[in-house]
Amino acid sequence: MFRLLAPLAAVSLLASSVGAPVAHAQNVSGDEQRAARKGVRDGKVLPLKEIERRVVPQMQAGGMEYLGPAYDPIAKAYRLKFIKNGKVTFVDIDAQSGQILSRSQ
């Protein structure tokens, strides 16, 4: 019986220790989202939908799948994440002008 419970206990312990960073990541993401919304309201940055409308079709035309966005309030830049053939590509976009700043893998 102990042989069956030991792995279960180990998995439980691991899962509980992993939860803390995930919760922190969600808070950071929420802060980024609030900053982006404030920037849009203040007229300082373009809405994410506008950025996606400009960039996502270009990347999808190249066979890439869109995974999602992130926002950096300090740099005032969006980072869109794409994947193709198992390789992830990040596209950084100036949130004020909508210009692509860089692409990286």
mmCIF file of C-alpha atoms in Angstrom:
data_model
loop_
_atom_site.group_PDB
_atom_site.id
_atom_site.type_symbol
_atom_site.label_atom_id
_atom_site.label_comp_id
_atom_site.label_asym_id
_atom_site.label_seq_id
_atom_site.Cartn_x
_atom_site.Cartn_y
_atom_site.Cartn_z
ATOM 1 C CA MET A 1 0.000 0.000 0.000
ATOM 2 C CA PHE A 2 2.842 2.407 0.852
ATOM 3 C CA ARG A 3 4.306 1.787 -2.618
ATOM 4 C CA LEU A 4 1.089 3.065 -4.152
ATOM 5 C CA LEU A 5 0.728 6.094 -1.882
ATOM 6 C CA ALA A 6 4.345 7.319 -2.007
ATOM 7 C CA PRO A 7 4.263 8.337 -5.711
ATOM 8 C CA LEU A 8 0.871 9.964 -5.190
ATOM 9 C CA ALA A 9 2.212 11.959 -2.239
ATOM 10 C CA ALA A 10 5.261 13.029 -4.270
ATOM 11 C CA VAL A 11 3.081 14.215 -7.146
ATOM 12 C CA SER A 12 0.834 16.106 -4.702
ATOM 13 C CA LEU A 13 3.817 17.824 -3.119
ATOM 14 C CA LEU A 14 5.229 18.769 -6.511
ATOM 15 C CA ALA A 15 1.880 20.113 -7.702
ATOM 16 C CA SER A 16 1.464 22.266 -4.604
ATOM 17 C CA SER A 17 4.937 23.782 -4.989
ATOM 18 C CA VAL A 18 4.326 24.562 -8.660
ATOM 19 C CA GLY A 19 1.084 26.431 -7.898
ATOM 20 C CA ALA A 20 2.763 29.457 -6.337
ATOM 21 C CA PRO A 21 4.699 30.581 -9.435
ATOM 22 C CA VAL A 22 1.610 30.040 -11.576
ATOM 23 C CA ALA A 23 -0.446 32.287 -9.307
ATOM 24 C CA HIS A 24 2.302 34.927 -9.446
ATOM 25 C CA ALA A 25 2.403 34.709 -13.258
ATOM 26 C CA GLN A 26 -1.352 35.283 -13.375
ATOM 27 C CA ASN A 27 -0.966 38.410 -11.220
ATOM 28 C CA VAL A 28 1.790 39.759 -13.457
ATOM 29 C CA SER A 29 -0.386 39.094 -16.484
ATOM 30 C CA GLY A 30 -3.269 40.939 -14.814
ATOM 31 C CA ASP A 31 -1.003 43.913 -14.111
ATOM 32 C CA GLU A 32 0.098 43.952 -17.746
ATOM 33 C CA GLN A 33 -3.503 43.825 -18.898
ATOM 34 C CA ARG A 34 -4.498 46.712 -16.623
ATOM 35 C CA ALA A 35 -1.547 48.770 -17.881
ATOM 36 C CA ALA A 36 -2.507 48.076 -21.502
ATOM 37 C CA ARG A 37 -6.128 49.074 -20.882
ATOM 38 C CA LYS A 38 -5.046 52.289 -19.173
ATOM 39 C CA GLY A 39 -2.721 53.108 -22.080
ATOM 40 C CA VAL A 40 -5.548 52.562 -24.574
ATOM 41 C CA ARG A 41 -7.971 54.675 -22.498
ATOM 42 C CA ASP A 42 -5.396 57.464 -22.271
ATOM 43 C CA GLY A 43 -4.782 57.289 -26.030
ATOM 44 C CA LYS A 44 -1.119 56.392 -25.530
ATOM 45 C CA VAL A 45 -1.184 52.892 -27.030
ATOM 46 C CA LEU A 46 -3.135 51.086 -29.727
ATOM 47 C CA PRO A 47 -5.666 48.445 -28.678
ATOM 48 C CA LEU A 48 -4.473 44.840 -28.868
ATOM 49 C CA LYS A 49 -7.200 44.053 -31.428
ATOM 50 C CA GLU A 50 -5.718 46.676 -33.771
ATOM 51 C CA ILE A 51 -2.207 45.259 -33.351
ATOM 52 C CA GLU A 52 -3.504 41.730 -33.971
ATOM 53 C CA ARG A 53 -5.460 42.916 -37.043
ATOM 54 C CA ARG A 54 -2.229 44.262 -38.539
ATOM 55 C CA VAL A 55 0.219 41.493 -37.625
ATOM 56 C CA VAL A 56 -1.568 38.150 -37.236
ATOM 57 C CA PRO A 57 -2.703 37.796 -40.895
ATOM 58 C CA GLN A 58 0.866 38.431 -42.121
ATOM 59 C CA MET A 59 2.234 35.717 -39.864
ATOM 60 C CA GLN A 60 -0.572 33.271 -40.637
ATOM 61 C CA ALA A 61 0.094 33.755 -44.354
ATOM 62 C CA GLY A 62 3.533 32.304 -43.608
ATOM 63 C CA GLY A 63 1.951 29.221 -42.055
ATOM 64 C CA MET A 64 2.316 30.283 -38.430
ATOM 65 C CA GLU A 65 -0.269 29.635 -35.728
ATOM 66 C CA TYR A 66 -1.021 32.501 -33.325
ATOM 67 C CA LEU A 67 -0.599 31.514 -29.664
ATOM 68 C CA GLY A 68 -1.316 34.795 -27.887
ATOM 69 C CA PRO A 69 -0.109 38.198 -26.691
ATOM 70 C CA ALA A 70 1.809 39.798 -23.829
ATOM 71 C CA TYR A 71 2.228 43.487 -23.034
ATOM 72 C CA ASP A 72 5.256 45.284 -21.563
ATOM 73 C CA PRO A 73 4.042 48.538 -19.975
ATOM 74 C CA ILE A 74 7.580 49.865 -19.447
ATOM 75 C CA ALA A 75 8.591 49.455 -23.105
ATOM 76 C CA LYS A 76 5.036 50.143 -24.331
ATOM 77 C CA ALA A 77 5.311 47.102 -26.575
ATOM 78 C CA TYR A 78 3.192 44.082 -27.366
ATOM 79 C CA ARG A 79 4.797 40.672 -27.886
ATOM 80 C CA LEU A 80 2.818 38.277 -30.054
ATOM 81 C CA LYS A 81 3.732 34.593 -29.924
ATOM 82 C CA PHE A 82 3.495 32.270 -32.939
ATOM 83 C CA ILE A 83 4.474 28.656 -33.648
ATOM 84 C CA LYS A 84 5.343 26.769 -36.819
ATOM 85 C CA ASN A 85 6.808 23.267 -37.038
ATOM 86 C CA GLY A 86 7.455 23.254 -33.299
ATOM 87 C CA LYS A 87 9.451 26.502 -33.361
ATOM 88 C CA VAL A 88 8.146 29.499 -31.440
ATOM 89 C CA THR A 89 8.577 32.985 -32.878
ATOM 90 C CA PHE A 90 8.065 36.202 -30.916
ATOM 91 C CA VAL A 91 7.084 39.394 -32.712
ATOM 92 C CA ASP A 92 7.608 42.605 -30.730
ATOM 93 C CA ILE A 93 5.427 45.538 -31.766
ATOM 94 C CA ASP A 94 5.560 49.171 -30.674
ATOM 95 C CA ALA A 95 2.212 49.722 -28.944
ATOM 96 C CA GLN A 96 2.130 53.412 -29.860
ATOM 97 C CA SER A 97 2.812 53.181 -33.598
ATOM 98 C CA GLY A 98 1.981 49.553 -34.405
ATOM 99 C CA GLN A 99 5.386 49.106 -36.069
ATOM 100 C CA ILE A 100 7.106 45.720 -35.810
ATOM 101 C CA LEU A 101 10.248 46.183 -33.725
ATOM 102 C CA SER A 102 11.729 42.693 -33.948
ATOM 103 C CA ARG A 103 11.163 39.014 -34.611
ATOM 104 C CA SER A 104 12.994 36.359 -32.653
ATOM 105 C CA GLN A 105 12.952 32.609 -32.154
#
